[in-house]
């Protein structure tokens, strides 16, 4: 994270249980998945793949092509 202070030691979340607990603690404070990612990476050292597995995917709405007559 570019904005993180390199001299500030952050806790490392190495297990899924600890990561899930941190996510539950941050949920009341955030309003969007983007803000959740930002707060999580500012406060902790995490495995981004593990976070992505726990957070729901934000998939775009499907746009169907119009049919040809």
Short mmCIF file of C-alpha atoms in Angstrom, two decimals, residues 9 12-13 17 23 33 35-37 39 41 45 50 54-55 58 61-62 65-66 68:
data_model
loop_
_atom_site.label_atom_id
_atom_site.label_comp_id
_atom_site.label_asym_id
_atom_site.label_seq_id
_atom_site.Cartn_x
_atom_site.Cartn_y
_atom_site.Cartn_z
CA UNK A 9 4.23 -1.98 12.41
CA UNK A 12 -0.35 -9.66 10.29
CA UNK A 13 -3.50 -11.68 9.69
CA UNK A 17 -10.42 -16.96 11.17
CA UNK A 23 -13.69 -7.99 8.58
CA UNK A 33 -16.33 -2.76 -0.42
CA UNK A 35 -13.61 1.38 1.77
CA UNK A 36 -13.37 -2.08 3.39
CA UNK A 37 -10.29 -2.92 1.27
CA UNK A 39 -9.27 0.19 5.87
CA UNK A 41 -4.89 -2.81 4.13
CA UNK A 45 -0.82 -6.89 6.65
CA UNK A 50 -7.56 -14.60 1.27
CA UNK A 54 -13.98 -13.79 2.00
CA UNK A 55 -15.41 -10.61 0.50
CA UNK A 58 -18.58 -7.17 -7.12
CA UNK A 61 -24.69 -6.38 -14.19
CA UNK A 62 -25.10 -8.57 -17.26
CA UNK A 65 -27.24 -8.08 -26.71
CA UNK A 66 -30.44 -7.32 -28.53
CA UNK A 68 -31.57 -9.71 -34.56
#
